[in-house]
Structure formats: structure tokens, C-alpha cells
Amino acid sequence: MGCDLLAVSAGGDRGAFAAGLLNGWSQTGTRPRFRVVTGVSVGALIAPFAFLGPRYDHVLREVTLSAGPGRFFRRRSPISGLLGDGFASSEPLGLLLATYVTAEVLQEIASEYRHGRDLYIMTTDLDAGVPVIWNMGAIAASDSPDALTLFRQVMRASAAIPVAVSPVLINVTAAGRHFQELHVDGSVVHQVFLYPYSAPLPAPAARNAGPSCSAFIIMNTQFNSNWSPTPRRTLGIGERTMQTLTRVEASTDVDRIFAALQRQSIDFNLAYIDSDFQVAHPRDFDQSYMRALYVYGQQLGSRDDPWHNMPPQSQPVNRSASINQRETLLLRCAHCSDVH
């Protein structure tokens, strides 16, 4: 068995990109049987089916293209949201997981785990304020009567956006004590993760690490930043702030993975939504946008080499001439004695 690794990032409705890319990759007949698969947020919904291989590509397509507020979450009234633990419930997502994450799927994941493959999903433990990496293969292979319930709970928690969606309460046993933890979306801490800095790689694969090993990172992200005015409204400012934080966090995560892989002589391969994708995104979970993004990912995945071997470099922001002139004036005045 090889030691190829796959990481699928967070990204909300942009998960259609990863699903399309994996489907396109399968069509080429070159998609590896990954030694390790990891996922965060929407990547956590994709990871188990990517782990099981191309025969579950239809599930990836159905789940990501049918995604929507009503399909994943049920909105509450503003008052109920403020007085409760979130403005939406993830019960619809729980029902969706019950449809696709079956006892048979759990048995397949357990079998692959026993053959030396690993599946990791990240959530955020709000009580402790730390990221938690769940060994989903170990859960599946535990023979616990609660294994399937816990498996689905972890997937559901990894997509629970804090405040917007209710946290998931997970029963935990440690050191003989039983207690409960509130878990939410793993992207609170990381947009993507891979074993070198976030989770231990089991010893058998670590011994195989070398030039023949390759890591594939699928980022449901557009790294390029085109300048546009921020609306002078509270919600507009908040939305733009979150977009900026998410993009910077994604870039930082990719840089960390790249540095770690270089130290271990593992090939780095990165795919992301490039600047050539220009379809309008009028609202979250817009069906036309997601279908176009799925096709874009599928076409990219079917190419001979859709991967970048370096993290995306920071590009100059595309601004108007008047803005550039203003920057020049500010630069000059930075050396003026009368500027305070």
C-alpha cells in the first residue's frame, strides 16, 4: 500500500469544487487509494466518501449539489436564536447523514482502518477551546454499540458553524469519568490540516515516508483578493471581516503544510479555485453557483496535472489608478517630518 495523503478543506457551499475535482480525477483512472484522508467542515462531510474511493463519487455529487440552508440546517426565529444556542438547527443534516452514513459504510471504513488506512476529522471543543482530531477509523472499528451514532455526531459537529448553527453535544469518557462536550465546526481553528503538524502519522506509514509519498490538498477557497469597497453597514463589515480571516487562515494552513512536507521529503500537490472561475455568487448555497463550481472542479480534476507544487503567492491587489496614486502620496508622506 502506498502512502498518499489527502486533505479536504472547509469552504461551505464551495465544497462542490472538491466533489467535482474528485469525480473528475476518478474518470482519469489515476486517483490513488489514499493512506490518510482528513477533512474539516464541508471537507469532513466529503472525507469519509473520498476515503472509500470512486464507488462513492455519486454520493459526493448528490450531497454537495443538494446542499442548502433547508437541506443542512433549519432556521429558527431571531428571538429563538438569540435565546437559544444558535440561529439554526442542524437536524436536517443529521437526517442526511443517517441516509448516507449507514452501518454498511461504517463497516467498510472499519475494514480499511484494520488494513492500515486512516481517516481523521477535526472539530472544535468549545468547552476546552481547542481543536480535536477524531480518528474516525478507530471509532468505526471499535465495536461499540454507539460507534455509528458518534461517527455521525462528529461529522455533524464539524459542520456546525458557531452562533449560526447549534453546537453538537458529544458524550465523552476519559479516565473513568463520563461527561459531555460542546463541539462545533473545526474551521474555527483550521481550514485544513494534515498529519505533519496536526495529527500523528502512524508508524508504518511514517517509515514509508519518502520521495514516493505524495500529499494532495484540496482547498475549497479562492486565494486571490480583488479590491472592492466594503459596505458601510454592520453586517457588510462583519461579512467582509470573516471572509478576510478565513482566506488568511487558509493561506497560513497551506504554508504550514508545505513547510512540514518539505522537511519530510513528501511531494506537495495543491488544488484550489483559481481566478479563472468568475461565476457570480449572489448568496450562500446558490444552486447555479454550486453546479458551475462542481463542473469547474470536475474539468480541473480530469486534466493530466491539475496540481500546484507551491502555495499560492500573494498577488498585488487590483485597484484603480486613483488608489495607486493615493498609495504613492502616503508613501512619500511617511518620510515627512510634519506627519504625525
mmCIF file of C-alpha atoms in Angstrom, residues 119-264:
data_model
loop_
_atom_site.group_PDB
_atom_site.id
_atom_site.type_symbol
_atom_site.label_atom_id
_atom_site.label_comp_id
_atom_site.label_asym_id
_atom_site.label_seq_id
_atom_site.Cartn_x
_atom_site.Cartn_y
_atom_site.Cartn_z
ATOM 1 C CA LEU A 119 -9.486 8.839 8.357
ATOM 2 C CA TYR A 120 -9.340 11.988 10.504
ATOM 3 C CA ILE A 121 -11.934 14.715 11.064
ATOM 4 C CA MET A 122 -11.436 17.917 13.039
ATOM 5 C CA THR A 123 -13.928 19.643 15.325
ATOM 6 C CA THR A 124 -13.506 22.415 17.887
ATOM 7 C CA ASP A 125 -14.192 21.668 21.562
ATOM 8 C CA LEU A 126 -15.763 24.918 22.796
ATOM 9 C CA ASP A 127 -15.531 23.966 26.470
ATOM 10 C CA ALA A 128 -11.755 23.485 26.305
ATOM 11 C CA GLY A 129 -11.212 25.985 23.473
ATOM 12 C CA VAL A 130 -9.079 23.550 21.470
ATOM 13 C CA PRO A 131 -9.218 21.668 18.162
ATOM 14 C CA VAL A 132 -9.969 17.947 18.420
ATOM 15 C CA ILE A 133 -8.887 15.418 15.813
ATOM 16 C CA TRP A 134 -11.100 12.346 15.726
ATOM 17 C CA ASN A 135 -9.735 9.035 14.485
ATOM 18 C CA MET A 136 -12.845 8.034 12.552
ATOM 19 C CA GLY A 137 -11.437 4.658 11.518
ATOM 20 C CA ALA A 138 -10.821 3.744 15.148
ATOM 21 C CA ILE A 139 -14.375 4.809 16.023
ATOM 22 C CA ALA A 140 -15.772 2.683 13.183
ATOM 23 C CA ALA A 141 -13.686 -0.344 14.218
ATOM 24 C CA SER A 142 -14.396 -0.013 17.956
ATOM 25 C CA ASP A 143 -17.305 -2.499 18.007
ATOM 26 C CA SER A 144 -19.073 -0.087 20.350
ATOM 27 C CA PRO A 145 -22.869 -0.052 20.014
ATOM 28 C CA ASP A 146 -22.617 3.745 19.946
ATOM 29 C CA ALA A 147 -19.991 3.850 17.158
ATOM 30 C CA LEU A 148 -22.375 4.802 14.350
ATOM 31 C CA THR A 149 -24.062 7.497 16.456
ATOM 32 C CA LEU A 150 -20.711 9.005 17.458
ATOM 33 C CA PHE A 151 -19.410 8.864 13.885
ATOM 34 C CA ARG A 152 -22.414 10.841 12.640
ATOM 35 C CA GLN A 153 -22.224 13.268 15.577
ATOM 36 C CA VAL A 154 -18.603 14.133 14.791
ATOM 37 C CA MET A 155 -19.425 14.784 11.124
ATOM 38 C CA ARG A 156 -22.394 16.911 12.157
ATOM 39 C CA ALA A 157 -20.310 18.857 14.687
ATOM 40 C CA SER A 158 -17.585 19.618 12.152
ATOM 41 C CA ALA A 159 -20.147 21.482 10.035
ATOM 42 C CA ALA A 160 -21.774 23.360 12.953
ATOM 43 C CA ILE A 161 -20.791 26.990 12.400
ATOM 44 C CA PRO A 162 -20.745 28.686 15.829
ATOM 45 C CA VAL A 163 -23.652 31.055 16.570
ATOM 46 C CA ALA A 164 -25.169 30.348 13.149
ATOM 47 C CA VAL A 165 -25.795 26.673 13.990
ATOM 48 C CA SER A 166 -26.275 24.908 17.324
ATOM 49 C CA PRO A 167 -23.227 23.074 18.711
ATOM 50 C CA VAL A 168 -23.333 19.286 18.980
ATOM 51 C CA LEU A 169 -23.252 17.779 22.472
ATOM 52 C CA ILE A 170 -20.982 14.719 22.496
ATOM 53 C CA ASN A 171 -20.732 12.204 25.334
ATOM 54 C CA VAL A 172 -17.125 11.557 26.349
ATOM 55 C CA THR A 173 -15.476 9.058 28.673
ATOM 56 C CA ALA A 174 -11.943 9.782 29.926
ATOM 57 C CA ALA A 175 -10.037 8.461 32.938
ATOM 58 C CA GLY A 176 -13.142 6.642 34.090
ATOM 59 C CA ARG A 177 -15.258 9.822 34.079
ATOM 60 C CA HIS A 178 -18.321 10.469 31.947
ATOM 61 C CA PHE A 179 -19.095 13.990 30.785
ATOM 62 C CA GLN A 180 -20.360 15.994 27.794
ATOM 63 C CA GLU A 181 -18.573 18.420 25.482
ATOM 64 C CA LEU A 182 -19.897 21.065 23.088
ATOM 65 C CA HIS A 183 -18.309 20.678 19.651
ATOM 66 C CA VAL A 184 -18.540 22.984 16.629
ATOM 67 C CA ASP A 185 -17.017 23.487 13.183
ATOM 68 C CA GLY A 186 -13.326 22.612 13.003
ATOM 69 C CA SER A 187 -12.687 25.638 10.766
ATOM 70 C CA VAL A 188 -12.842 27.825 13.878
ATOM 71 C CA VAL A 189 -9.194 26.774 14.298
ATOM 72 C CA HIS A 190 -8.031 25.426 10.915
ATOM 73 C CA GLN A 191 -9.356 25.491 7.372
ATOM 74 C CA VAL A 192 -7.364 22.367 6.504
ATOM 75 C CA PHE A 193 -4.943 20.046 8.291
ATOM 76 C CA LEU A 194 -2.562 17.237 7.504
ATOM 77 C CA TYR A 195 -0.706 14.927 9.867
ATOM 78 C CA PRO A 196 2.765 16.573 9.970
ATOM 79 C CA TYR A 197 1.624 19.405 12.251
ATOM 80 C CA SER A 198 -1.856 18.486 13.403
ATOM 81 C CA ALA A 199 -2.122 14.730 13.809
ATOM 82 C CA PRO A 200 0.367 11.919 14.237
ATOM 83 C CA LEU A 201 1.015 9.715 11.229
ATOM 84 C CA PRO A 202 1.006 6.068 12.339
ATOM 85 C CA ALA A 203 4.442 4.491 12.449
ATOM 86 C CA PRO A 204 4.044 2.100 9.465
ATOM 87 C CA ALA A 205 3.316 4.987 7.097
ATOM 88 C CA ALA A 206 5.950 7.184 8.710
ATOM 89 C CA ARG A 207 8.564 4.537 7.886
ATOM 90 C CA ASN A 208 7.428 4.609 4.251
ATOM 91 C CA ALA A 209 7.635 8.400 4.005
ATOM 92 C CA GLY A 210 9.952 9.472 1.221
ATOM 93 C CA PRO A 211 10.044 10.717 -2.356
ATOM 94 C CA SER A 212 7.383 8.182 -3.369
ATOM 95 C CA CYS A 213 4.896 9.741 -0.950
ATOM 96 C CA SER A 214 2.582 12.500 -2.166
ATOM 97 C CA ALA A 215 0.195 14.776 -0.299
ATOM 98 C CA PHE A 216 -2.831 16.232 -2.100
ATOM 99 C CA ILE A 217 -4.544 19.259 -0.562
ATOM 100 C CA ILE A 218 -7.914 20.363 -1.966
ATOM 101 C CA MET A 219 -8.782 23.898 -0.905
ATOM 102 C CA ASN A 220 -12.395 24.986 -1.390
ATOM 103 C CA THR A 221 -11.061 28.521 -1.461
ATOM 104 C CA GLN A 222 -10.246 31.403 -3.807
ATOM 105 C CA PHE A 223 -6.970 32.897 -2.624
ATOM 106 C CA ASN A 224 -6.933 35.877 -4.959
ATOM 107 C CA SER A 225 -8.324 39.079 -3.467
ATOM 108 C CA ASN A 226 -9.896 41.611 -5.835
ATOM 109 C CA TRP A 227 -10.403 45.041 -4.347
ATOM 110 C CA SER A 228 -13.981 46.193 -3.873
ATOM 111 C CA PRO A 229 -15.496 48.720 -1.457
ATOM 112 C CA THR A 230 -16.766 47.340 1.834
ATOM 113 C CA PRO A 231 -20.408 48.259 2.525
ATOM 114 C CA ARG A 232 -20.630 50.760 5.393
ATOM 115 C CA ARG A 233 -23.080 48.556 7.261
ATOM 116 C CA THR A 234 -22.565 46.362 10.303
ATOM 117 C CA LEU A 235 -23.457 43.115 8.538
ATOM 118 C CA GLY A 236 -21.417 44.054 5.462
ATOM 119 C CA ILE A 237 -18.353 44.877 7.569
ATOM 120 C CA GLY A 238 -18.777 41.661 9.566
ATOM 121 C CA GLU A 239 -19.098 39.563 6.423
ATOM 122 C CA ARG A 240 -16.031 41.111 4.808
ATOM 123 C CA THR A 241 -14.052 40.631 8.036
ATOM 124 C CA MET A 242 -14.939 36.935 8.198
ATOM 125 C CA GLN A 243 -14.049 36.462 4.528
ATOM 126 C CA THR A 244 -10.648 38.037 5.141
ATOM 127 C CA LEU A 245 -9.987 35.984 8.275
ATOM 128 C CA THR A 246 -10.960 32.760 6.507
ATOM 129 C CA ARG A 247 -8.761 33.461 3.475
ATOM 130 C CA VAL A 248 -5.750 34.367 5.613
ATOM 131 C CA GLU A 249 -6.271 31.304 7.835
ATOM 132 C CA ALA A 250 -6.461 29.073 4.752
ATOM 133 C CA SER A 251 -3.252 30.542 3.363
ATOM 134 C CA THR A 252 -1.466 30.093 6.696
ATOM 135 C CA ASP A 253 -2.605 26.461 6.961
ATOM 136 C CA VAL A 254 -1.351 25.691 3.452
ATOM 137 C CA ASP A 255 2.006 27.344 4.176
ATOM 138 C CA ARG A 256 2.407 25.237 7.334
ATOM 139 C CA ILE A 257 1.592 22.023 5.480
ATOM 140 C CA PHE A 258 4.044 22.907 2.706
ATOM 141 C CA ALA A 259 6.850 23.566 5.183
ATOM 142 C CA ALA A 260 6.170 20.328 7.074
ATOM 143 C CA LEU A 261 6.110 18.233 3.902
ATOM 144 C CA GLN A 262 9.359 19.746 2.695
ATOM 145 C CA ARG A 263 11.053 18.642 5.914
ATOM 146 C CA GLN A 264 9.840 15.087 5.338
#
